[in-house]
């Protein structure tokens, strides 16, 4: 799953085995940096489509994977949480923008009202 999310959208690897994953993790510092600085607000649709196969697999579950590898369970949880965050973000972000717009309009209306009240006095 991590291989899919960290890949460029036009180069999602066909080999997504644990062996391929371990190759990517060989450069520990670079790998950790990729995880920590992952752009979780901009996941390409190709990556999301490719990751769905994992997310729909009942065995792609940290508690299930933990029996085989704690590291793999942690990465599984990372994938699930990143995708969950992205989907919530996509739902909330337009609402956040609309709220900011509405607040700006309210501030402008309150400013006009204050100016009118000042003229009345």
Coordinates of N, CA, C and O in Angstrom, one line a residue:
X1 N 0.8 -1.2 0.0 CA 0.0 0.0 0.0 C 0.8 1.3 0.0 O 0.6 2.2 -0.7
X2 N 1.9 1.3 0.8 CA 2.8 2.4 0.9 C 3.4 2.7 -0.5 O 3.5 3.8 -0.9
X3 N 3.8 1.6 -1.2 CA 4.4 1.8 -2.5 C 3.5 2.5 -3.4 O 3.9 3.4 -4.2
X4 N 2.2 2.2 -3.4 CA 1.2 2.9 -4.2 C 1.1 4.4 -3.9 O 1.1 5.2 -4.8
X5 N 1.0 4.7 -2.6 CA 0.8 6.1 -2.3 C 2.0 6.9 -2.5 O 1.9 8.1 -2.9
X6 N 3.2 6.4 -2.3 CA 4.4 7.1 -2.5 C 4.9 7.2 -4.0 O 5.8 8.0 -4.3
X7 N 4.3 6.5 -4.9 CA 4.6 6.5 -6.3 C 4.0 7.7 -7.0 O 2.9 8.1 -6.7
X8 N 4.7 8.2 -8.0 CA 4.1 9.2 -8.9 C 2.9 8.6 -9.5 O 2.9 7.4 -9.8
X9 N 1.9 9.4 -9.8 CA 0.6 8.9 -10.3 C 0.7 8.2 -11.6 O -0.1 7.3 -11.9
X10 N 1.8 8.5 -12.4 CA 1.9 7.9 -13.7 C 2.9 6.7 -13.7 O 3.2 6.1 -14.7
X11 N 3.4 6.4 -12.5 CA 4.4 5.3 -12.4 C 4.1 4.4 -11.2 O 5.0 4.0 -10.4
X12 N 2.8 4.0 -11.0 CA 2.5 3.0 -9.9 C 3.1 1.7 -10.3 O 2.8 1.1 -11.4
X13 N 3.9 1.1 -9.4 CA 4.6 -0.1 -9.7 C 3.7 -1.3 -9.8 O 2.7 -1.4 -9.1
X14 N 4.0 -2.2 -10.8 CA 3.3 -3.4 -10.9 C 3.7 -4.4 -9.8 O 2.9 -5.1 -9.3
X15 N 5.0 -4.4 -9.4 CA 5.5 -5.2 -8.4 C 5.3 -4.5 -7.0 O 6.0 -3.6 -6.7
X16 N 4.3 -5.0 -6.3 CA 4.0 -4.3 -5.0 C 4.2 -5.3 -3.9 O 3.5 -5.3 -2.8
X17 N 5.1 -6.2 -4.1 CA 5.4 -7.3 -3.1 C 6.1 -6.7 -1.9 O 6.6 -5.6 -1.9
X18 N 6.2 -7.5 -0.8 CA 6.9 -7.0 0.4 C 8.4 -6.9 0.1 O 9.0 -5.9 0.6
X19 N 8.9 -7.7 -0.9 CA 10.3 -7.6 -1.3 C 10.5 -6.2 -1.9 O 11.5 -5.5 -1.6
X20 N 9.6 -5.8 -2.8 CA 9.7 -4.5 -3.5 C 9.6 -3.4 -2.4 O 10.3 -2.3 -2.5
X21 N 8.8 -3.5 -1.5 CA 8.6 -2.6 -0.4 C 9.9 -2.4 0.4 O 10.3 -1.3 0.8
X22 N 10.5 -3.5 0.7 CA 11.7 -3.5 1.5 C 12.8 -2.8 0.8 O 13.6 -2.1 1.4
X23 N 12.9 -3.0 -0.6 CA 13.8 -2.2 -1.4 C 13.7 -0.7 -1.2 O 14.6 0.0 -1.1
X24 N 12.4 -0.3 -1.3 CA 12.1 1.1 -1.1 C 12.5 1.6 0.3 O 13.0 2.7 0.4
X25 N 12.3 0.8 1.3 CA 12.6 1.2 2.7 C 14.1 1.1 3.0 O 14.5 1.5 4.1
X26 N 14.9 0.6 2.1 CA 16.4 0.4 2.4 C 17.0 1.7 2.8 O 17.9 1.8 3.6
X27 N 16.6 2.8 2.1 CA 17.2 4.1 2.4 C 16.3 4.7 3.5 O 15.3 5.5 3.2
X28 N 16.5 4.3 4.7 CA 15.6 4.6 5.9 C 15.3 6.1 6.0 O 14.2 6.5 6.1
X29 N 16.4 6.9 6.0 CA 16.1 8.4 6.2 C 15.2 8.9 5.1 O 14.3 9.7 5.4
X30 N 15.5 8.6 3.8 CA 14.7 9.1 2.7 C 13.2 8.5 2.8 O 12.3 9.3 2.6
X31 N 13.1 7.3 3.2 CA 11.8 6.7 3.4 C 11.0 7.4 4.5 O 9.8 7.8 4.3
X32 N 11.6 7.6 5.6 CA 10.9 8.2 6.7 C 10.5 9.7 6.4 O 9.5 10.1 6.7
X33 N 11.4 10.3 5.6 CA 11.1 11.7 5.2 C 9.9 11.7 4.3 O 9.1 12.6 4.4
X34 N 9.8 10.7 3.4 CA 8.7 10.6 2.5 C 7.4 10.4 3.3 O 6.4 11.0 2.9
X35 N 7.4 9.6 4.3 CA 6.2 9.3 5.1 C 5.8 10.6 5.9 O 4.7 11.0 5.9
X36 N 6.8 11.2 6.5 CA 6.5 12.4 7.3 C 6.1 13.6 6.5 O 5.3 14.4 7.0
X37 N 6.6 13.7 5.3 CA 6.3 14.9 4.5 C 5.3 14.6 3.4 O 5.2 15.4 2.4
X38 N 4.6 13.5 3.5 CA 3.7 13.1 2.4 C 2.6 14.2 2.2 O 2.0 14.6 3.2
X39 N 2.3 14.5 1.0 CA 1.3 15.5 0.7 C -0.1 14.9 0.8 O -0.7 14.5 -0.2
X40 N -0.6 14.7 2.0 CA -1.9 14.0 2.2 C -3.1 14.8 1.8 O -4.2 14.2 1.8
X41 N -2.9 16.0 1.4 CA -4.1 16.8 0.9 C -4.2 16.7 -0.6 O -5.1 17.3 -1.2
X42 N -3.3 16.1 -1.3 CA -3.3 16.0 -2.7 C -2.9 14.6 -3.2 O -1.7 14.4 -3.6
X43 N -3.8 13.7 -3.1 CA -3.5 12.3 -3.6 C -4.1 12.2 -4.9 O -5.3 12.4 -5.1
X44 N -3.3 11.8 -5.9 CA -3.8 11.6 -7.3 C -4.9 10.5 -7.4 O -4.7 9.5 -6.7
X45 N -5.8 10.7 -8.3 CA -6.9 9.7 -8.4 C -6.3 8.3 -8.8 O -6.9 7.3 -8.4
X46 N -5.3 8.3 -9.6 CA -4.7 7.0 -10.0 C -4.2 6.2 -8.8 O -4.3 5.0 -8.7
X47 N -3.6 7.0 -7.9 CA -3.1 6.3 -6.6 C -4.2 5.8 -5.8 O -4.2 4.7 -5.2
X48 N -5.3 6.6 -5.7 CA -6.5 6.2 -4.9 C -7.1 5.0 -5.5 O -7.5 4.1 -4.8
X49 N -7.2 4.9 -6.8 CA -7.8 3.7 -7.5 C -7.0 2.5 -7.2 O -7.5 1.4 -6.9
X50 N -5.7 2.7 -7.3 CA -4.8 1.5 -7.0 C -4.8 1.1 -5.6 O -4.7 -0.1 -5.3
X51 N -5.0 2.0 -4.7 CA -5.0 1.7 -3.2 C -6.3 1.0 -2.8 O -6.3 0.3 -1.8
X52 N -7.3 1.2 -3.5 CA -8.6 0.6 -3.2 C -8.6 -0.9 -3.1 O -9.3 -1.5 -2.2
X53 N -7.8 -1.5 -3.9 CA -7.7 -3.0 -3.9 C -7.2 -3.4 -2.5 O -7.6 -4.5 -2.0
X54 N -6.3 -2.6 -1.9 CA -5.8 -3.0 -0.6 C -6.9 -2.7 0.5 O -7.1 -3.5 1.4
X55 N -7.5 -1.5 0.4 CA -8.4 -1.1 1.4 C -9.7 -2.0 1.5 O -10.3 -2.1 2.5
X56 N -10.0 -2.6 0.3 CA -11.1 -3.5 0.3 C -10.8 -4.9 0.7 O -11.7 -5.7 0.7
X57 N -9.6 -5.2 0.9 CA -9.1 -6.5 1.3 C -9.3 -6.6 2.9 O -8.6 -5.9 3.6
X58 N -10.1 -7.5 3.3 CA -10.3 -7.7 4.8 C -9.0 -8.0 5.6 O -8.9 -7.7 6.8
X59 N -8.0 -8.5 4.9 CA -6.8 -8.8 5.6 C -5.8 -7.6 5.6 O -4.8 -7.7 6.3
X60 N -6.2 -6.5 4.9 CA -5.4 -5.3 5.0 C -5.9 -4.5 6.2 O -6.6 -3.6 6.2
X61 N -5.4 -5.0 7.4 CA -5.9 -4.6 8.7 C -4.7 -4.6 9.6 O -4.1 -5.7 9.8
X62 N -4.3 -3.6 10.3 CA -3.2 -3.6 11.2 C -3.1 -4.7 12.2 O -2.1 -5.4 12.4
X63 N -4.3 -5.0 12.8 CA -4.3 -6.1 13.8 C -4.0 -7.4 13.2 O -3.3 -8.3 13.8
X64 N -4.5 -7.7 12.0 CA -4.3 -8.9 11.3 C -2.8 -9.0 10.9 O -2.1 -10.1 11.1
X65 N -2.3 -7.9 10.4 CA -0.9 -7.9 9.8 C 0.1 -8.0 11.0 O 1.2 -8.5 10.8
X66 N -0.2 -7.4 12.1 CA 0.7 -7.4 13.3 C 1.2 -8.8 13.7 O 2.4 -8.9 14.1
X67 N 0.4 -9.8 13.4 CA 0.9 -11.2 13.7 C 2.1 -11.6 12.9 O 2.9 -12.4 13.3
X68 N 2.2 -11.0 11.7 CA 3.3 -11.3 10.8 C 4.4 -10.3 11.0 O 5.6 -10.7 10.9
X69 N 4.1 -9.0 11.1 CA 5.2 -8.0 11.2 C 4.6 -6.7 11.8 O 3.7 -6.1 11.3
X70 N 5.3 -6.3 12.9 CA 4.9 -5.0 13.5 C 5.1 -3.8 12.5 O 4.3 -2.9 12.5
X71 N 6.2 -3.9 11.8 CA 6.5 -2.8 10.9 C 5.5 -2.7 9.8 O 5.0 -1.6 9.5
X72 N 5.1 -3.8 9.2 CA 4.1 -3.9 8.2 C 2.8 -3.4 8.7 O 2.0 -2.7 8.0
X73 N 2.4 -3.7 10.0 CA 1.2 -3.3 10.6 C 1.2 -1.8 10.7 O 0.2 -1.1 10.5
X74 N 2.3 -1.2 11.1 CA 2.4 0.2 11.2 C 2.2 0.9 9.9 O 1.5 2.0 9.8
X75 N 2.8 0.4 8.8 CA 2.7 0.9 7.5 C 1.2 0.8 7.0 O 0.7 1.7 6.3
X76 N 0.6 -0.3 7.3 CA -0.8 -0.6 6.9 C -1.7 0.5 7.6 O -2.5 1.1 6.9
X77 N -1.4 0.8 8.9 CA -2.2 1.8 9.6 C -2.0 3.2 9.0 O -2.9 4.0 8.8
X78 N -0.7 3.4 8.6 CA -0.4 4.7 7.9 C -1.2 4.9 6.7 O -1.8 6.0 6.4
X79 N -1.2 3.9 5.8 CA -2.0 4.0 4.5 C -3.4 4.2 4.8 O -4.0 5.1 4.2
X80 N -4.0 3.4 5.7 CA -5.5 3.6 6.0 C -5.7 5.0 6.5 O -6.7 5.6 6.1
X81 N -4.9 5.5 7.4 CA -5.1 6.8 8.0 C -4.9 7.9 7.0 O -5.7 8.9 7.0
X82 N -3.9 7.8 6.2 CA -3.7 8.9 5.2 C -4.9 9.0 4.2 O -5.4 10.0 3.9
X83 N -5.3 7.8 3.7 CA -6.5 7.8 2.8 C -7.7 8.3 3.5 O -8.5 9.1 2.9
X84 N -8.0 7.9 4.7 CA -9.1 8.4 5.5 C -9.0 9.9 5.6 O -10.0 10.6 5.4
X85 N -7.9 10.4 6.0 CA -7.7 11.9 6.1 C -8.0 12.6 4.8 O -8.7 13.6 4.8
X86 N -7.5 12.0 3.7 CA -7.7 12.7 2.4 C -9.2 12.7 2.1 O -9.7 13.8 1.6
X87 N -9.9 11.7 2.3 CA -11.3 11.7 2.0 C -12.1 12.6 2.9 O -13.0 13.3 2.4
X88 N -11.8 12.7 4.1 CA -12.4 13.7 5.0 C -12.1 15.1 4.6 O -12.9 16.0 4.5
X89 N -10.8 15.3 4.3 CA -10.3 16.6 3.8 C -11.0 17.1 2.6 O -11.5 18.2 2.5
X90 N -11.2 16.2 1.6 CA -12.0 16.5 0.4 C -13.4 16.9 0.7 O -14.0 17.7 0.0
X91 N -14.0 16.3 1.7 CA -15.4 16.7 2.1 C -15.4 18.0 2.9 O -16.3 18.8 2.7
X92 N -14.4 18.2 3.7 CA -14.4 19.4 4.6 C -13.9 20.7 3.9 O -14.4 21.8 4.2
X93 N -12.9 20.5 3.1 CA -12.2 21.7 2.5 C -13.1 22.6 1.7 O -13.0 23.9 2.0
X94 N -14.0 22.2 0.9 CA -14.9 23.1 0.2 C -15.8 23.9 1.3 O -16.1 25.0 1.1
X95 N -16.2 23.2 2.3 CA -17.0 23.8 3.4 C -16.1 24.9 4.1 O -16.6 25.9 4.5
X96 N -14.9 24.6 4.3 CA -14.0 25.5 5.0 C -13.8 26.8 4.1 O -13.8 27.9 4.6
X97 N -13.7 26.6 2.8 CA -13.6 27.7 1.9 C -14.8 28.6 1.9 O -14.8 29.8 1.9
X98 N -16.0 27.9 1.9 CA -17.3 28.6 1.9 C -17.4 29.4 3.2 O -17.9 30.5 3.2
X99 N -17.0 28.8 4.3 CA -17.1 29.5 5.6 C -16.2 30.8 5.5 O -16.6 31.8 6.0
X100 N -15.0 30.6 5.0 CA -14.1 31.8 4.9 C -14.7 32.9 4.1 O -14.6 34.1 4.4
X101 N -15.3 32.5 3.0 CA -16.0 33.4 2.1 C -17.1 34.1 2.8 O -17.3 35.3 2.7
X102 N -17.9 33.3 3.5 CA -19.1 33.9 4.2 C -18.6 34.8 5.3 O -19.2 35.9 5.5
X103 N -17.5 34.5 6.0 CA -17.0 35.4 7.0 C -16.5 36.7 6.4 O -16.6 37.7 7.0
X104 N -15.9 36.6 5.3 CA -15.4 37.8 4.6 C -16.6 38.7 4.2 O -16.5 39.9 4.4
X105 N -17.6 38.1 3.7 CA -18.8 38.9 3.3 C -19.5 39.5 4.6 O -19.9 40.6 4.5
X106 N -19.5 38.7 5.7 CA -20.1 39.2 6.9 C -19.2 40.4 7.4 O -19.8 41.4 7.8
X107 N -17.9 40.3 7.4 CA -17.0 41.4 7.8 C -17.3 42.6 7.0 O -17.3 43.8 7.5
X108 N -17.4 42.5 5.7 CA -17.7 43.6 4.8 C -19.0 44.3 5.1 O -19.2 45.5 5.2
X109 N -20.1 43.4 5.4 CA -21.4 44.0 5.7 C -21.4 44.7 7.0 O -22.0 45.7 7.2
X110 N -20.6 44.1 8.0 CA -20.5 44.8 9.3 C -19.8 46.1 9.2 O -20.1 47.1 9.9
X111 N -18.8 46.2 8.3 CA -18.1 47.4 8.1 C -19.0 48.5 7.5 O -19.0 49.6 8.0
X112 N -19.8 48.1 6.5 CA -20.7 49.0 5.9 C -21.7 49.5 7.0 O -22.1 50.7 7.0
X113 N -22.2 48.6 7.8 CA -23.2 48.9 8.8 C -22.6 49.9 9.8 O -23.2 50.9 10.2
X114 N -21.3 49.7 10.2 CA -20.7 50.6 11.1 C -20.5 52.0 10.5 O -20.7 53.0 11.2
X115 N -20.2 52.0 9.2 CA -20.1 53.3 8.5 C -21.5 54.0 8.5 O -21.5 55.3 8.7
X116 N -22.5 53.3 8.2 CA -23.9 53.9 8.2 C -24.3 54.4 9.5 O -24.8 55.5 9.7
X117 N -24.0 53.6 10.6 CA -24.3 54.0 11.9 C -23.6 55.3 12.3 O -24.1 56.1 13.0
X118 N -22.3 55.3 11.9 CA -21.5 56.5 12.2 C -22.1 57.8 11.5 O -22.0 58.9 12.1
X119 N -22.6 57.6 10.3 CA -23.2 58.8 9.6 C -24.5 59.2 10.3 O -24.8 60.4 10.3
X120 N -25.2 58.3 10.8 CA -26.5 58.6 11.4 C -26.3 59.4 12.7 O -27.1 60.3 13.0
X121 N -25.3 59.1 13.4 CA -25.0 59.8 14.7 C -24.7 61.2 14.6 O -24.4 62.0 14.1

